[in-house]
Amino acid sequence: MSTSQTTTTEHHPALAHQFDSMEQQQDASTFGMWVFLLTEIMMFGGLFTAYLIYRLKYYPAFVAGSTSISVGWGFANTLVLIGSSFTMAMAVWAAQKGYRKSQVWLLLATMVLGAAFLGVKAKEYYDKWDECHIPGHVIGKGFNTWGGCSVTNKSLGNIAEEIRDPKHHGNPNIPEGAAEQTARQTEIFFSFYFAMTGLHAFHMVIGLGLLTWLLLRARGGEFGPSYYTPVELGGLYWHFVDIVWIFLFPLLYLISRHQHGV
Amino acid sequence: MSENSHPTPGLYVLILLALVIGTCLTWGIAFVDLGIWNPVVALTIAVIKAVLVILFFMHVHYSNKLTKLTISAGFFWLMIMITMSLSDYLTRSFMLR
Amino acid sequence: MSTATAIVKPVMPERHYLNDNYGIRSWLLTKDHKRIAILYLFSISFFFLLGGIFAALIRLHLLTPNGELFQADTYNKLFTMHGVNMVFFFLIPSVPAVLGNFLMPIMVGAKDLAFPKVNLLSWYIYMVGATFSLIAMVSGGVDTGWTFYAPLSSGYLRTHVIAMAVGILFAGFSSIFTGLNFIVTVHRMRAPGMTWGRLPLFVWANYAASLIMILGTPVLAITLILLALERGFHIGIFDPKLGGDPVLFQHMFWFYSHPAVYIMILPGMGVVSEIVTCFSRKRVFGYSFIAFSSIAIAVFGFVVWAHHMFVAGISVYSALVFSLLSYAVAIPSAVKVFNWTATMYKGSVKMDTPMLYAVAFIGLFTIGGLTGLFLAALGLDVHVHDTYFVIAHFHYVMVGGMVTAYMGGLHFWWPKLTGRMYPEAPAKLAAIVTFIGFNLTFFPQFILGYLGMPRRYWAYPPEFQVLNVLSTAGASILSVGFILPLLYFLYSLKYGEVAGDNPWQATGLEWETSSPPPTHNFHQIPVVTKEPYAYGEDAEVPVVH
């Protein structure tokens, strides 16, 4: 049944008492992680469902909101996260092969890329705070869409104007009143922007914690061909977080980028 | 779990390239006016990227049936939630005669 | 299989899971699923008592039509706290976390669940949730109703909604981890020879409930998070004044909360399957039908949620679809009722206490389930929605069904958990008292609801007083029915007759190990060769107490 190197009289030190073999343990643990990811799909899924319903209800506002966040940073972040998924997959491969130094460096690379992602996110959040686009009236100076909030550049953040400005893919035919109403409605877009990217970032922070723990264990030489399950599980979690972002990027950053709707 | 049931680094590099190209495509096409098809194209590319990550980075292509069933169940349930919720919102304005 | 067991008195095993290790640390840091089950038993019993006290206060208040006992705001808090405590902190964990945790590994022939540390974590997460809930209660309570409808809960009430929401969030995660553990255990930890077709129906039922737990609860989690965000940051996700949609809250809330009722009832149905077959001395009728009906309920339960929203303003076409599907979901439940009845038919039925509860379940659940069909009919629902008809319906399925099954299961497996028998005469009395009290409490409420008395109202028209008084009288009898077991179970721990391995002469792996079981469940991992429920002409009649 088991093709591992352990003898029949010795247990691998990592074999838990409720399992009969390392193979059963790996099988069960991997399946368990997939079941957990299932719960994550449903949790993010609930958020995606709500987002979808509001996008249909307030489409022009969602376009306006999407235009006002930086597609450049979003694009860069997507590449960063995809890169970190690659290094993570390689780290699992290295752990399975027993290449100790490679797994350590690859895990570290994954963490660095993940941290870079969070750094960019922090910058994006700061920009939104600067422009007073944080929904609600609790954080910062409160939500406003007529600009004048930013200390660095007073003309930033005027969504009502951007909706009608061709330089921002806007449409000058839209009446001012309609543009103002749409701009006010972008608050719901930003609620979802922060809720979705915030929940995602929260999962990334947890991921970084997991990676730290894996890194320490990998440095101690714990993982090899007969036991690399924790790295595999960490990989599954990390790839899932990447997949969530793969969907978040077009849904949040690329809504009708070519033009504001009428 | 036999040794050759895992992807090679070479395959991982290929998948990475595919993902990067997909991302660039998504970004580029977003600035082209395809009308109603913009979100369709963007989400299709996203689905393809997700499938690549799932099959190869997450080793599902090499996994047992239970794993594949589990993931399918997850997306199926997500679809139940989305479609049945939308079925309310999208049919509200139909007139009963 | 010797008949000599009737002559030799059973003795307690020398070492078992309860005395293997002493000290508070051995309990609080245990990885043994049986000890974790006992930890849960204490926790949920506390919340059952607390929820019961709130119920008593509600019924006392409703003795008079003018609301003389409590003010309106306080009354709102009473029914909210009753609902929240009972649903999230008692009913949802009850059978899975106590009986399921204890029995699932043994029934599949494993040494423990797949992830014992996650199991312990799930209890601690539950306790954190319980703490938040108690803090919310002690700080003045919540008055939104257990359904937390926005925007009332997200913007208009000054009570401790966020603390309570956090408590429920944690309780939800606790159940997610329990469900995850069960699913992996059933798939990957079965003993040699234990095929899916040989699993006890209790396992099938808890497996199906676990599917619901992991697929539905995360949606509740995100709903509560959004509710808390809206409340904390004044953003408009559900509040129409801020551009939000209150019906969206209901969609998201009920997407979980409807399947949640199947999380509650399925394990109870599993208990009933085990009891009915043992006390009819007959193989269960239609094993595969009962097994697959559990899965069918789990799946179908996810596509009916908007039947809670028929009058909330959803599209009529969508309502039609949900109504039709709600009728469909009743079919697998009916299949079970028919199969249990067929199992009893021409069986050698013995009405010991567990069987009393099981038979009560079949009758009361049928009434509750059928009245659910009343509610699934669009036209009728317009009339009885948000009335006492709904309250009676769900108490029939939840208390007449679920709590009854839980009590039956506790009695059935008490000898296995503790090594001792409870005293049969007080137990039978308690079962009968509970049955009488329950029906007297809730049957009048069907009539009240049909006549138009709304739910969650602190005062009512005087013509409804007689029925309300009857209901309160029933509640006082019902409370006696629930207090008695507390007393005699505690009594049995010291003075109960030693039970022996298999006091009921039941089939199943749990009865082949000692009572209480050793820490590692089995002295030797069993190899399963028999079909389940091998009762028959050659089976023994249980030892008479």
PDB file of C-alpha atoms in Angstrom, chain C residues 233-374:
ATOM      1  CA  PHE C 233     -19.196  52.081   8.589  1.00  0.00           C
ATOM      2  CA  HIS C 234     -22.665  53.293   7.545  1.00  0.00           C
ATOM      3  CA  ILE C 235     -22.335  52.010   4.006  1.00  0.00           C
ATOM      4  CA  GLY C 236     -25.397  51.123   2.013  1.00  0.00           C
ATOM      5  CA  ILE C 237     -25.360  47.452   1.145  1.00  0.00           C
ATOM      6  CA  PHE C 238     -28.770  46.551   2.519  1.00  0.00           C
ATOM      7  CA  ASP C 239     -30.134  49.908   3.639  1.00  0.00           C
ATOM      8  CA  PRO C 240     -32.392  51.400   0.967  1.00  0.00           C
ATOM      9  CA  LYS C 241     -31.851  54.901   2.304  1.00  0.00           C
ATOM     10  CA  LEU C 242     -28.210  54.510   1.321  1.00  0.00           C
ATOM     11  CA  GLY C 243     -28.961  52.816  -1.985  1.00  0.00           C
ATOM     12  CA  GLY C 244     -28.908  49.260  -0.740  1.00  0.00           C
ATOM     13  CA  ASP C 245     -31.344  46.395  -1.168  1.00  0.00           C
ATOM     14  CA  PRO C 246     -32.941  44.826   1.920  1.00  0.00           C
ATOM     15  CA  VAL C 247     -34.183  41.869  -0.081  1.00  0.00           C
ATOM     16  CA  LEU C 248     -30.572  41.025  -0.903  1.00  0.00           C
ATOM     17  CA  PHE C 249     -29.948  40.519   2.795  1.00  0.00           C
ATOM     18  CA  GLN C 250     -32.835  38.107   2.895  1.00  0.00           C
ATOM     19  CA  HIS C 251     -31.539  36.200  -0.127  1.00  0.00           C
ATOM     20  CA  MET C 252     -28.090  35.838   1.369  1.00  0.00           C
ATOM     21  CA  PHE C 253     -29.354  35.096   4.868  1.00  0.00           C
ATOM     22  CA  TRP C 254     -31.833  32.433   3.792  1.00  0.00           C
ATOM     23  CA  PHE C 255     -29.425  30.841   1.340  1.00  0.00           C
ATOM     24  CA  TYR C 256     -27.749  29.527   4.471  1.00  0.00           C
ATOM     25  CA  SER C 257     -30.586  29.516   6.951  1.00  0.00           C
ATOM     26  CA  HIS C 258     -32.881  27.331   4.973  1.00  0.00           C
ATOM     27  CA  PRO C 259     -30.306  24.560   4.438  1.00  0.00           C
ATOM     28  CA  ALA C 260     -29.467  25.143   8.108  1.00  0.00           C
ATOM     29  CA  VAL C 261     -32.794  23.650   9.103  1.00  0.00           C
ATOM     30  CA  TYR C 262     -31.734  20.524   7.253  1.00  0.00           C
ATOM     31  CA  ILE C 263     -28.425  20.608   9.126  1.00  0.00           C
ATOM     32  CA  MET C 264     -30.580  20.486  12.207  1.00  0.00           C
ATOM     33  CA  ILE C 265     -33.012  17.756  11.176  1.00  0.00           C
ATOM     34  CA  LEU C 266     -30.876  15.321   9.167  1.00  0.00           C
ATOM     35  CA  PRO C 267     -28.756  14.090  12.077  1.00  0.00           C
ATOM     36  CA  GLY C 268     -31.965  13.646  14.062  1.00  0.00           C
ATOM     37  CA  MET C 269     -33.353  11.526  11.265  1.00  0.00           C
ATOM     38  CA  GLY C 270     -30.180   9.481  11.428  1.00  0.00           C
ATOM     39  CA  VAL C 271     -30.767   8.901  15.121  1.00  0.00           C
ATOM     40  CA  VAL C 272     -34.335   7.794  14.438  1.00  0.00           C
ATOM     41  CA  SER C 273     -33.156   5.323  11.801  1.00  0.00           C
ATOM     42  CA  GLU C 274     -30.812   3.710  14.326  1.00  0.00           C
ATOM     43  CA  ILE C 275     -33.399   3.541  17.089  1.00  0.00           C
ATOM     44  CA  VAL C 276     -36.340   2.326  15.016  1.00  0.00           C
ATOM     45  CA  THR C 277     -34.462  -0.582  13.544  1.00  0.00           C
ATOM     46  CA  CYS C 278     -33.035  -1.683  16.897  1.00  0.00           C
ATOM     47  CA  PHE C 279     -36.336  -1.526  18.744  1.00  0.00           C
ATOM     48  CA  SER C 280     -38.248  -3.253  15.963  1.00  0.00           C
ATOM     49  CA  ARG C 281     -35.606  -5.991  15.873  1.00  0.00           C
ATOM     50  CA  LYS C 282     -35.820  -5.737  12.127  1.00  0.00           C
ATOM     51  CA  ARG C 283     -33.543  -4.696   9.316  1.00  0.00           C
ATOM     52  CA  VAL C 284     -34.366  -1.157   8.246  1.00  0.00           C
ATOM     53  CA  PHE C 285     -36.736  -1.060   5.297  1.00  0.00           C
ATOM     54  CA  GLY C 286     -35.215   0.479   2.196  1.00  0.00           C
ATOM     55  CA  TYR C 287     -31.688   1.218   3.424  1.00  0.00           C
ATOM     56  CA  SER C 288     -30.547   2.757   0.139  1.00  0.00           C
ATOM     57  CA  PHE C 289     -33.675   4.881  -0.105  1.00  0.00           C
ATOM     58  CA  ILE C 290     -33.074   6.314   3.342  1.00  0.00           C
ATOM     59  CA  ALA C 291     -29.373   6.827   2.622  1.00  0.00           C
ATOM     60  CA  PHE C 292     -29.937   8.589  -0.692  1.00  0.00           C
ATOM     61  CA  SER C 293     -32.867  10.568   0.631  1.00  0.00           C
ATOM     62  CA  SER C 294     -30.452  12.154   3.111  1.00  0.00           C
ATOM     63  CA  ILE C 295     -28.264  13.297   0.231  1.00  0.00           C
ATOM     64  CA  ALA C 296     -31.323  14.396  -1.723  1.00  0.00           C
ATOM     65  CA  ILE C 297     -32.510  16.536   1.182  1.00  0.00           C
ATOM     66  CA  ALA C 298     -29.068  18.094   1.445  1.00  0.00           C
ATOM     67  CA  VAL C 299     -29.001  18.966  -2.254  1.00  0.00           C
ATOM     68  CA  PHE C 300     -32.612  20.023  -2.677  1.00  0.00           C
ATOM     69  CA  GLY C 301     -32.460  22.008   0.529  1.00  0.00           C
ATOM     70  CA  PHE C 302     -30.233  24.512  -1.228  1.00  0.00           C
ATOM     71  CA  VAL C 303     -32.685  25.513  -3.935  1.00  0.00           C
ATOM     72  CA  VAL C 304     -35.734  26.433  -1.877  1.00  0.00           C
ATOM     73  CA  TRP C 305     -34.605  29.330   0.293  1.00  0.00           C
ATOM     74  CA  ALA C 306     -36.796  32.050  -1.141  1.00  0.00           C
ATOM     75  CA  HIS C 307     -39.911  30.399   0.225  1.00  0.00           C
ATOM     76  CA  HIS C 308     -39.106  32.519   3.277  1.00  0.00           C
ATOM     77  CA  MET C 309     -39.434  35.591   1.061  1.00  0.00           C
ATOM     78  CA  PHE C 310     -42.703  35.073  -0.769  1.00  0.00           C
ATOM     79  CA  VAL C 311     -44.127  38.310   0.627  1.00  0.00           C
ATOM     80  CA  ALA C 312     -40.876  40.254   0.591  1.00  0.00           C
ATOM     81  CA  GLY C 313     -41.257  41.527  -2.942  1.00  0.00           C
ATOM     82  CA  ILE C 314     -39.478  38.911  -4.997  1.00  0.00           C
ATOM     83  CA  SER C 315     -40.518  38.208  -8.551  1.00  0.00           C
ATOM     84  CA  VAL C 316     -43.654  36.093  -8.857  1.00  0.00           C
ATOM     85  CA  TYR C 317     -42.008  33.838 -11.411  1.00  0.00           C
ATOM     86  CA  SER C 318     -39.092  33.186  -9.107  1.00  0.00           C
ATOM     87  CA  ALA C 319     -41.550  32.561  -6.275  1.00  0.00           C
ATOM     88  CA  LEU C 320     -43.355  29.967  -8.396  1.00  0.00           C
ATOM     89  CA  VAL C 321     -40.126  28.104  -8.990  1.00  0.00           C
ATOM     90  CA  PHE C 322     -39.170  28.181  -5.324  1.00  0.00           C
ATOM     91  CA  SER C 323     -42.633  27.024  -4.325  1.00  0.00           C
ATOM     92  CA  LEU C 324     -42.494  24.053  -6.672  1.00  0.00           C
ATOM     93  CA  LEU C 325     -39.034  23.094  -5.458  1.00  0.00           C
ATOM     94  CA  SER C 326     -40.195  23.394  -1.838  1.00  0.00           C
ATOM     95  CA  TYR C 327     -42.804  20.754  -2.565  1.00  0.00           C
ATOM     96  CA  ALA C 328     -40.114  18.572  -4.106  1.00  0.00           C
ATOM     97  CA  VAL C 329     -37.893  18.769  -1.053  1.00  0.00           C
ATOM     98  CA  ALA C 330     -40.647  17.229   1.064  1.00  0.00           C
ATOM     99  CA  ILE C 331     -40.528  14.015  -0.932  1.00  0.00           C
ATOM    100  CA  PRO C 332     -37.271  12.549   0.421  1.00  0.00           C
ATOM    101  CA  SER C 333     -38.442  13.300   3.957  1.00  0.00           C
ATOM    102  CA  ALA C 334     -41.669  11.478   3.271  1.00  0.00           C
ATOM    103  CA  VAL C 335     -39.677   8.542   1.925  1.00  0.00           C
ATOM    104  CA  LYS C 336     -37.965   8.287   5.279  1.00  0.00           C
ATOM    105  CA  VAL C 337     -41.223   8.388   7.212  1.00  0.00           C
ATOM    106  CA  PHE C 338     -42.660   5.608   5.067  1.00  0.00           C
ATOM    107  CA  ASN C 339     -39.527   3.524   5.461  1.00  0.00           C
ATOM    108  CA  TRP C 340     -39.414   3.882   9.231  1.00  0.00           C
ATOM    109  CA  THR C 341     -43.040   2.891   9.451  1.00  0.00           C
ATOM    110  CA  ALA C 342     -42.404  -0.078   7.172  1.00  0.00           C
ATOM    111  CA  THR C 343     -39.498  -1.071   9.405  1.00  0.00           C
ATOM    112  CA  MET C 344     -41.789  -1.179  12.405  1.00  0.00           C
ATOM    113  CA  TYR C 345     -44.466  -3.110  10.538  1.00  0.00           C
ATOM    114  CA  LYS C 346     -44.371  -6.754  11.657  1.00  0.00           C
ATOM    115  CA  GLY C 347     -41.329  -5.991  13.741  1.00  0.00           C
ATOM    116  CA  SER C 348     -40.976  -7.013  17.349  1.00  0.00           C
ATOM    117  CA  VAL C 349     -41.498  -3.520  18.684  1.00  0.00           C
ATOM    118  CA  LYS C 350     -40.342  -2.722  22.199  1.00  0.00           C
ATOM    119  CA  MET C 351     -41.326   0.698  23.545  1.00  0.00           C
ATOM    120  CA  ASP C 352     -38.280   1.515  25.625  1.00  0.00           C
ATOM    121  CA  THR C 353     -37.569   5.212  26.124  1.00  0.00           C
ATOM    122  CA  PRO C 354     -35.482   5.718  22.964  1.00  0.00           C
ATOM    123  CA  MET C 355     -38.253   4.142  20.920  1.00  0.00           C
ATOM    124  CA  LEU C 356     -40.860   6.368  22.574  1.00  0.00           C
ATOM    125  CA  TYR C 357     -38.910   9.383  21.392  1.00  0.00           C
ATOM    126  CA  ALA C 358     -38.376   7.910  17.928  1.00  0.00           C
ATOM    127  CA  VAL C 359     -42.061   7.161  17.433  1.00  0.00           C
ATOM    128  CA  ALA C 360     -42.939  10.626  18.727  1.00  0.00           C
ATOM    129  CA  PHE C 361     -40.503  12.033  16.190  1.00  0.00           C
ATOM    130  CA  ILE C 362     -42.176  10.231  13.312  1.00  0.00           C
ATOM    131  CA  GLY C 363     -45.597  11.588  14.226  1.00  0.00           C
ATOM    132  CA  LEU C 364     -44.600  15.110  15.182  1.00  0.00           C
ATOM    133  CA  PHE C 365     -42.153  15.560  12.310  1.00  0.00           C
ATOM    134  CA  THR C 366     -44.874  14.457   9.899  1.00  0.00           C
ATOM    135  CA  ILE C 367     -47.202  17.130  11.238  1.00  0.00           C
ATOM    136  CA  GLY C 368     -44.464  19.726  11.098  1.00  0.00           C
ATOM    137  CA  GLY C 369     -43.401  18.688   7.626  1.00  0.00           C
ATOM    138  CA  LEU C 370     -46.924  18.695   6.226  1.00  0.00           C
ATOM    139  CA  THR C 371     -47.579  22.148   7.614  1.00  0.00           C
ATOM    140  CA  GLY C 372     -44.425  23.187   5.817  1.00  0.00           C
ATOM    141  CA  LEU C 373     -46.233  22.310   2.622  1.00  0.00           C
ATOM    142  CA  PHE C 374     -49.037  24.648   3.658  1.00  0.00           C
TER     143      PHE C 374
END
